[in-house]
């Protein structure tokens, strides 16, 4: 019986995986098509990869996207870590709960609402739509993710560690840099990576707050896809896919490294 | 004396950490919501009015809201239908972590790129139609239909449904299943009376993670459904970026926020899922 139930179930998983990856491989496959369309495969060519690297506008946009992603995740990591430490220090339950609820608002809000409300905010504040507004909104929606990734690490940390550090004469600053930060480092890294992928992946929020002159990759792909299919987008997608896989592998290893010491601590 | 000094020091440190974070909460969480509510009371000319709310209760907008909820329901339902068995089977495989990662991986790829791929796949001369032609069914109009809209949305949301269900299944004590089987329950009864109830939290979390974004999808409606499907998200985007009627857009957003809050109250304990789903 076990043997019989094994086969169809695996088939189901294979079908699910096939459907999940079909569009991605479809894009990659046709990026090498010399025919210039996604209809018939005529011959192999690197032409569209060349096109991607000659398209200065596209390259600038890719660069912009990475600058925004790196800057916003770095800044949101700093603010988020401070926020998580602050929440952790709060003893009474009420304000702690309120802060956590407010923290999660941006995580559950649909992108459209975040985008629309930020658009109003920037317009009222007189911030010109463009690099700054996109950067600010990416920082804003990344902070709660960092907090959520860091908080469990802080809760895991034994309070006696801090007491010991203070008893031995450490100042607040030393407690932070020598005890707390090293301990929650894996959480900080995970938060940073999460923020990075959120930022790279975001379309809706950016679409609302980006002005005319500034564009990120997703917004650019959207406007190009609406005009019709061009294989240089396929080539670009393939490059992005490969890059994403690299990111995922990096994230995976950081996660694995972070889960191991925690396990050791428990046993000791 | 010593202790008091410590408490003061701790409080000062806490305030130091708290300031930038609170500033963020006030500026980017509280203020935007208040601004949305505030703007919903103004019309295009900038006059204070309740007309946006009146307009929302006209058949046009009510029908749109209804159809938006209907599509979101369909998307959530089909996602659950596909994701539950997937999650269940994943827990039975060797190297679960790796397989789970492979399920999540496509969700890390830009949404636009995937939508773009489906334009190619579903197009008149695309791969799916070629297969249909070969099997003798013949070419069909796939793009710009309800089917393609729901299919692509389900495709996009599946990882977010699989993840919380997978976690719930993993947390479940397997001896309970053995006990049920030992006591003579059939596989189906075991699933219905033991496994499903125990993983209900995961199912709820997954549904939350799919339903709310599905209500406010806006880019896919345009690229895949060719504006045939108008969701609340599309309407908000239209009002803000095309017709510049921010008041009306804000009004729809207010209702979306209310719907969201109600849903969160209804499904109750959603904390776990939100942490797991670190993606929209």
XYZ file of C-alpha atoms in Angstrom:
548
model
C 0.000 0.000 0.000
C 2.828 2.300 0.902
C 4.406 1.733 -2.465
C 1.184 2.459 -4.327
C 0.546 5.755 -2.563
C 4.113 6.835 -3.109
C 3.918 7.218 -6.870
C 0.904 9.442 -7.551
C 1.859 11.742 -4.703
C 5.287 12.304 -6.195
C 3.692 12.946 -9.546
C 1.592 15.681 -7.941
C 4.685 17.374 -6.534
C 6.412 17.103 -9.893
C 3.465 18.774 -11.625
C 3.398 21.582 -9.057
C 7.120 22.178 -9.433
C 6.859 22.034 -13.208
C 4.158 24.702 -13.227
C 6.047 26.837 -10.712
C 9.197 26.834 -12.812
C 7.682 26.721 -16.300
C 7.359 30.500 -16.779
C 10.865 31.118 -15.511
C 12.481 28.572 -17.792
C 10.258 29.688 -20.644
C 11.662 33.211 -20.320
C 15.207 31.917 -20.097
C 14.818 29.610 -23.083
C 13.563 32.284 -25.458
C 16.204 34.775 -24.376
C 18.538 32.808 -26.693
C 16.150 32.836 -29.658
C 17.595 34.539 -32.718
C 14.068 34.716 -34.168
C 13.369 37.728 -31.988
C 10.021 36.577 -30.635
C 8.631 34.085 -28.141
C 6.894 32.037 -30.853
C 9.321 29.785 -32.650
C 12.830 28.979 -31.671
C 14.992 29.669 -34.706
C 18.534 29.562 -33.508
C 20.856 30.218 -30.641
C 22.159 33.724 -30.100
C 23.729 35.917 -27.431
C 22.412 38.984 -29.259
C 19.902 40.022 -26.595
C 22.462 39.768 -23.824
C 24.611 42.129 -25.822
C 21.622 44.412 -26.187
C 21.111 44.463 -22.420
C 24.691 45.549 -21.844
C 24.517 48.234 -24.517
C 21.291 49.725 -23.207
C 22.734 52.427 -20.960
C 19.314 53.526 -19.782
C 18.553 49.998 -18.631
C 21.943 49.659 -16.941
C 21.430 52.911 -15.066
C 18.049 51.652 -13.920
C 19.581 48.376 -12.735
C 22.198 50.381 -10.876
C 19.489 52.590 -9.326
C 17.583 49.530 -8.216
C 20.624 48.109 -6.451
C 21.582 51.418 -4.849
C 18.044 51.809 -3.522
C 17.978 48.207 -2.295
C 21.352 48.351 -0.533
C 20.848 51.802 1.000
C 17.302 51.151 2.140
C 18.078 47.774 3.663
C 21.156 49.115 5.449
C 19.269 52.068 6.935
C 16.186 50.043 7.778
C 18.366 47.424 9.443
C 19.874 50.060 11.738
C 16.519 51.587 12.672
C 14.865 48.178 12.899
C 17.529 46.779 15.229
C 17.188 49.813 17.508
C 13.420 49.407 17.396
C 13.614 45.720 18.267
C 15.951 46.429 21.198
C 13.612 49.171 22.402
C 10.591 46.883 22.179
C 12.526 44.190 23.999
C 13.391 46.569 26.850
C 9.747 47.486 27.418
C 8.530 45.459 30.356
C 4.794 46.183 30.523
C 2.635 44.257 28.085
C 0.239 46.956 26.906
C 2.642 49.365 25.176
C 4.660 46.416 23.911
C 1.576 44.940 22.262
C 0.594 48.283 20.769
C 4.051 48.791 19.310
C 4.054 45.300 17.824
C 0.634 45.832 16.271
C 1.741 49.151 14.754
C 4.907 47.429 13.580
C 2.883 44.825 11.700
C 0.525 47.303 10.017
C 2.840 47.819 7.057
C 3.454 44.092 6.693
C -0.221 43.235 6.327
C -1.218 46.322 4.347
C -1.708 45.754 0.639
C 0.975 47.423 -1.457
C -1.550 49.647 -3.159
C -2.550 51.246 0.131
C 1.051 51.710 1.224
C 1.841 53.289 -2.138
C -1.182 55.564 -2.190
C -0.739 56.756 1.391
C 2.973 57.414 0.891
C 2.159 59.365 -2.248
C -0.138 61.619 -0.203
C 2.489 61.877 2.538
C 5.294 62.928 0.183
C 3.089 65.379 -1.648
C 2.052 67.056 1.599
C 5.590 67.040 2.977
C 6.764 68.649 -0.264
C 9.253 65.900 -1.046
C 9.804 65.671 -4.762
C 8.949 62.306 -6.236
C 12.080 60.510 -7.358
C 15.110 58.941 -5.746
C 14.456 60.300 -2.255
C 10.787 59.342 -2.123
C 11.484 55.822 -3.399
C 14.350 55.400 -0.929
C 12.239 56.643 1.994
C 9.357 54.335 1.186
C 11.633 51.323 0.796
C 13.188 52.100 4.176
C 9.708 52.486 5.637
C 8.335 49.157 4.502
C 11.546 47.265 5.327
C 11.810 48.356 8.982
C 9.006 46.122 10.326
C 10.512 43.093 8.576
C 13.875 43.697 10.235
C 12.167 44.110 13.625
C 10.339 40.819 13.194
C 13.499 38.990 12.245
C 15.560 40.444 15.113
C 13.038 40.250 17.942
C 13.045 36.435 18.367
C 16.838 36.499 18.717
C 16.560 39.095 21.471
C 13.945 37.047 23.278
C 16.193 34.031 23.038
C 18.990 35.949 24.757
C 19.231 35.297 28.460
C 18.857 38.397 30.653
C 21.587 37.134 32.936
C 24.086 37.862 30.159
C 23.289 41.569 30.391
C 23.319 41.522 34.188
C 26.711 39.843 34.148
C 28.077 42.394 31.698
C 26.844 45.274 33.851
C 28.114 43.687 37.064
C 31.493 43.488 35.485
C 31.325 47.226 34.852
C 30.309 47.471 31.201
C 28.685 50.728 30.100
C 25.419 50.783 28.120
C 27.403 51.239 24.943
C 29.657 48.298 25.735
C 26.680 46.140 26.609
C 25.196 46.964 23.233
C 28.283 46.492 21.087
C 29.983 43.677 22.980
C 27.028 41.603 24.163
C 23.719 42.340 22.454
C 24.794 42.968 18.867
C 27.105 39.945 18.582
C 24.378 37.751 20.013
C 21.639 38.900 17.637
C 23.941 39.110 14.598
C 22.277 36.208 12.725
C 18.893 37.906 13.137
C 20.343 41.176 11.864
C 21.748 39.460 8.780
C 18.486 37.664 8.101
C 16.615 40.956 8.439
C 19.017 42.722 6.108
C 18.625 40.018 3.464
C 14.872 40.044 3.784
C 14.798 43.807 3.405
C 17.061 43.511 0.375
C 14.770 41.050 -1.395
C 11.686 43.059 -0.477
C 13.232 46.143 -1.967
C 14.450 44.422 -5.141
C 11.086 42.778 -5.606
C 8.849 45.731 -4.942
C 6.754 47.071 -7.740
C 3.502 48.512 -6.422
C 4.838 50.927 -3.817
C 7.596 52.171 -6.109
C 5.102 52.587 -8.927
C 3.152 55.085 -6.815
C 6.001 57.162 -5.455
C 8.374 57.226 -8.393
C 8.264 60.385 -10.426
C 8.879 60.828 -14.115
C 12.640 60.956 -14.092
C 13.375 58.032 -11.807
C 12.625 54.371 -12.376
C 13.480 51.026 -10.852
C 13.684 47.756 -12.665
C 10.177 46.494 -11.923
C 8.573 49.749 -13.009
C 10.667 49.714 -16.166
C 9.731 46.108 -16.978
C 6.089 46.979 -16.433
C 6.171 49.844 -18.895
C 8.157 47.804 -21.434
C 5.918 44.736 -21.099
C 2.882 46.880 -21.818
C 4.407 48.063 -25.063
C 4.927 44.512 -26.246
C 7.390 41.731 -25.944
C 11.098 42.356 -26.401
C 13.615 39.591 -25.872
C 16.136 41.842 -24.170
C 13.732 41.736 -21.220
C 14.038 37.942 -21.332
C 17.806 38.188 -21.302
C 17.631 40.581 -18.378
C 15.212 38.246 -16.556
C 17.633 35.371 -16.967
C 20.457 37.423 -15.497
C 18.230 38.499 -12.608
C 17.138 34.912 -12.014
C 20.721 33.744 -11.764
C 21.496 36.610 -9.412
C 18.460 35.734 -7.289
C 19.644 32.165 -6.995
C 22.995 33.440 -5.762
C 21.186 35.584 -3.175
C 19.074 32.633 -2.072
C 22.125 30.433 -1.662
C 23.760 33.166 0.398
C 20.659 33.542 2.523
C 20.411 29.784 2.983
C 23.945 29.538 4.274
C 23.526 32.471 6.631
C 20.390 30.857 7.995
C 22.125 27.554 8.454
C 25.022 29.168 10.219
C 22.666 31.058 12.483
C 20.609 28.037 13.460
C 23.584 25.961 14.495
C 25.079 28.043 17.334
C 21.616 28.524 18.795
C 21.191 24.768 18.977
C 24.538 24.402 20.704
C 23.618 27.006 23.290
C 20.490 25.147 24.248
C 22.335 21.971 24.947
C 24.984 23.706 27.029
C 21.434 53.226 45.043
C 23.337 51.040 42.619
C 20.072 49.574 41.367
C 18.459 52.979 40.836
C 21.443 54.032 38.780
C 21.046 50.995 36.605
C 17.352 51.622 36.062
C 17.968 55.225 35.031
C 20.706 54.110 32.690
C 18.489 51.475 31.173
C 15.633 53.911 30.695
C 17.937 56.394 28.998
C 19.307 53.709 26.712
C 15.805 52.563 25.895
C 14.714 56.060 24.963
C 17.739 56.423 22.766
C 16.812 53.257 20.878
C 13.156 54.140 20.815
C 13.368 57.587 19.214
C 14.137 56.705 15.578
C 11.759 53.778 15.673
C 8.903 55.817 17.128
C 9.595 58.513 14.578
C 9.179 55.894 11.869
C 5.913 54.648 13.391
C 4.488 58.162 13.588
C 5.623 59.244 10.125
C 5.121 56.108 8.060
C 2.495 54.077 9.900
C 0.150 56.420 11.732
C 0.364 59.499 9.519
C -0.355 57.693 6.225
C -3.489 56.040 7.620
C -4.740 59.340 9.013
C -3.987 61.067 5.716
C -5.952 58.438 3.795
C -8.955 58.958 6.075
C -8.553 62.742 5.853
C -8.359 62.770 2.054
C -11.433 60.588 1.722
C -13.505 63.595 2.805
C -12.415 65.796 -0.078
C -13.565 65.843 -3.698
C -11.503 66.666 -6.774
C -11.930 70.412 -6.237
C -10.600 70.112 -2.699
C -13.895 70.837 -0.955
C -14.881 69.064 2.218
C -17.688 66.640 1.375
C -19.149 63.232 2.054
C -19.886 62.684 -1.626
C -17.080 60.127 -1.995
C -18.815 57.918 0.524
C -22.132 58.423 -1.239
C -20.476 57.484 -4.493
C -18.998 54.368 -2.950
C -22.481 53.102 -2.131
C -23.699 53.405 -5.708
C -24.158 50.159 -7.700
C -21.002 50.764 -9.759
C -18.659 50.678 -6.805
C -20.622 48.085 -4.862
C -20.542 45.733 -7.822
C -16.818 46.309 -8.164
C -16.288 45.606 -4.470
C -18.358 42.461 -4.727
C -16.535 41.160 -7.791
C -13.231 42.049 -6.165
C -14.144 39.960 -3.122
C -15.381 37.159 -5.369
C -12.122 36.978 -7.311
C -10.097 37.179 -4.105
C -12.179 34.320 -2.740
C -11.646 32.225 -5.871
C -7.913 32.881 -5.814
C -7.655 31.995 -2.122
C -9.772 28.866 -2.590
C -7.752 27.491 -5.485
C -4.464 28.401 -3.810
C -5.535 26.404 -0.770
C -6.677 23.516 -2.949
C -3.287 23.275 -4.619
C -1.114 24.276 -1.674
C -2.449 21.957 1.032
C -1.552 18.685 -0.709
C 1.730 20.221 -1.796
C 2.630 21.183 1.765
C 1.493 17.799 3.045
C 3.555 15.892 0.494
C 6.546 18.135 1.136
C 6.596 17.109 4.796
C 6.871 13.494 3.634
C 9.937 14.001 1.449
C 13.575 13.648 2.346
C 15.458 16.973 2.283
C 12.280 18.910 3.187
C 14.229 22.110 3.702
C 15.633 22.048 0.202
C 12.251 21.317 -1.427
C 10.595 24.041 0.578
C 13.292 26.438 -0.524
C 12.597 25.446 -4.131
C 8.899 26.227 -3.624
C 9.757 29.628 -2.186
C 12.408 30.465 -4.766
C 9.997 31.542 -7.543
C 8.417 34.019 -5.140
C 11.761 35.785 -4.884
C 11.676 36.488 -8.569
C 10.144 39.731 -9.559
C 6.383 39.506 -9.932
C 6.526 41.494 -13.136
C 8.852 39.023 -14.780
C 6.516 36.156 -14.011
C 3.496 38.041 -15.288
C 5.519 38.865 -18.367
C 6.328 35.166 -18.880
C 2.651 34.307 -18.721
C 1.888 36.848 -21.424
C 4.199 34.794 -23.614
C 2.893 31.415 -22.449
C -0.772 32.278 -22.790
C -0.482 34.334 -25.976
C -2.227 33.333 -29.194
C 0.974 31.775 -30.521
C 2.264 30.823 -27.091
C 3.272 27.489 -25.680
C -0.077 26.577 -24.106
C -1.973 27.199 -27.308
C 0.563 25.147 -29.261
C -0.083 22.243 -26.885
C -3.837 22.702 -27.203
C -3.460 22.678 -30.963
C -1.451 19.459 -30.848
C -3.952 17.684 -28.631
C -6.710 18.608 -31.033
C -8.541 21.033 -28.770
C -7.560 23.936 -30.949
C -6.400 27.450 -30.213
C -8.233 29.297 -27.474
C -8.254 32.876 -26.324
C -6.434 32.531 -23.007
C -4.961 35.893 -22.305
C -7.390 38.553 -21.054
C -9.840 36.028 -19.612
C -11.017 35.328 -16.069
C -9.290 31.977 -16.257
C -5.862 33.412 -16.953
C -6.303 36.051 -14.260
C -7.179 33.495 -11.576
C -4.528 31.059 -12.788
C -1.694 33.572 -12.722
C -2.793 34.953 -9.351
C -2.946 31.464 -7.852
C 0.461 30.774 -9.340
C 1.871 33.845 -7.652
C 0.295 33.203 -4.254
C 0.953 29.464 -3.899
C 4.275 29.819 -2.027
C 2.618 32.056 0.570
C -0.056 29.459 1.119
C 2.357 26.512 1.243
C 4.689 28.052 3.823
C 2.347 28.470 6.822
C 0.594 25.152 6.140
C 3.946 23.413 5.912
C 4.983 24.912 9.244
C 1.702 23.871 10.879
C 2.089 20.322 9.567
C 5.652 20.188 10.827
C 4.596 21.285 14.291
C 1.918 18.607 14.497
C 2.796 15.603 16.617
C 2.923 12.612 14.215
C 1.946 10.155 16.959
C -1.567 11.624 16.850
C -1.907 10.397 13.274
C -0.604 6.964 14.195
C -3.037 6.844 17.104
C -5.968 7.718 14.835
C -4.965 5.034 12.356
C -4.472 2.503 15.173
C -7.940 3.248 16.438
C -9.329 2.325 13.033
C -9.834 5.700 11.341
C -9.558 5.640 7.569
C -7.026 7.878 5.839
C -9.777 10.333 4.966
C -11.236 10.382 8.496
C -7.758 10.869 9.928
C -7.252 13.827 7.661
C -10.691 15.339 8.345
C -10.790 14.797 12.111
C -7.135 14.993 13.103
C -4.737 16.504 10.596
C -6.859 19.315 9.173
C -8.162 20.661 12.517
C -4.644 20.645 13.911
C -3.282 22.639 10.997
C -6.176 25.075 10.862
C -3.998 27.904 12.163
C -1.648 27.454 9.262
C -4.558 27.395 6.821
C -5.942 30.605 8.322
C -2.565 32.299 8.150
C -2.157 31.223 4.535
C -5.625 32.439 3.586
C -4.904 35.794 5.197
C -1.635 36.052 3.348
C -3.402 35.434 0.049
C -6.800 37.038 0.438
C -5.727 40.572 1.314
C -3.144 40.971 -1.453
C -5.600 39.320 -3.856
C -8.164 41.994 -3.024
C -5.756 44.681 -4.030
C -3.959 43.185 -7.011
C -3.612 45.793 -9.664
C -0.790 45.145 -12.016
C -1.831 41.630 -13.004
C -5.366 42.771 -13.737
C -3.941 45.028 -16.376
C -1.275 42.809 -17.903
C -3.074 39.460 -17.770
C -6.744 40.312 -17.555
C -6.501 43.315 -19.870
C -8.571 45.525 -17.558
C -11.506 43.125 -17.766
C -11.260 42.521 -14.058
C -11.381 45.641 -11.934
C -10.377 45.003 -8.350
C -10.335 47.469 -5.485
C -6.595 47.749 -6.009
C -7.017 48.676 -9.661
C -9.608 51.274 -8.731
C -7.344 52.862 -6.147
C -4.467 52.982 -8.601
C -6.711 54.478 -11.313
C -7.970 57.218 -9.014
C -4.552 58.127 -7.707
C -2.459 57.938 -10.839
C -4.825 58.339 -13.783
C -7.894 60.402 -12.919
C -6.111 62.197 -10.047
C -9.275 61.904 -7.928
C -7.370 61.239 -4.716
C -10.472 61.657 -2.562
C -12.293 58.787 -4.199
C -9.161 56.636 -4.220
C -8.679 57.327 -0.519
C -12.312 56.395 0.154
C -11.872 53.015 -1.493
C -8.651 52.593 0.467
C -10.540 53.317 3.701
C -12.956 50.490 2.934
C -10.091 48.193 2.049
C -8.428 48.994 5.379
C -11.698 48.313 7.217
C -12.135 44.998 5.376
C -8.568 44.108 6.269
C -9.014 44.909 9.967
C -12.257 42.893 10.089
C -10.602 39.922 8.432
C -7.745 40.066 10.896
C -10.155 40.130 13.819
C -12.133 37.242 12.333
C -9.194 34.966 11.741
C -7.761 35.881 15.126
C -4.350 34.487 15.809
C -2.457 35.458 12.696
C 0.847 36.340 14.262
C 2.697 33.174 13.306
C 1.764 33.310 9.655
C 2.825 36.892 9.280
C 6.249 36.139 10.575
C 6.644 33.147 8.320
C 5.445 34.859 5.289
C 7.993 37.273 4.944
C 6.633 38.096 1.534
C 3.585 39.509 -0.094
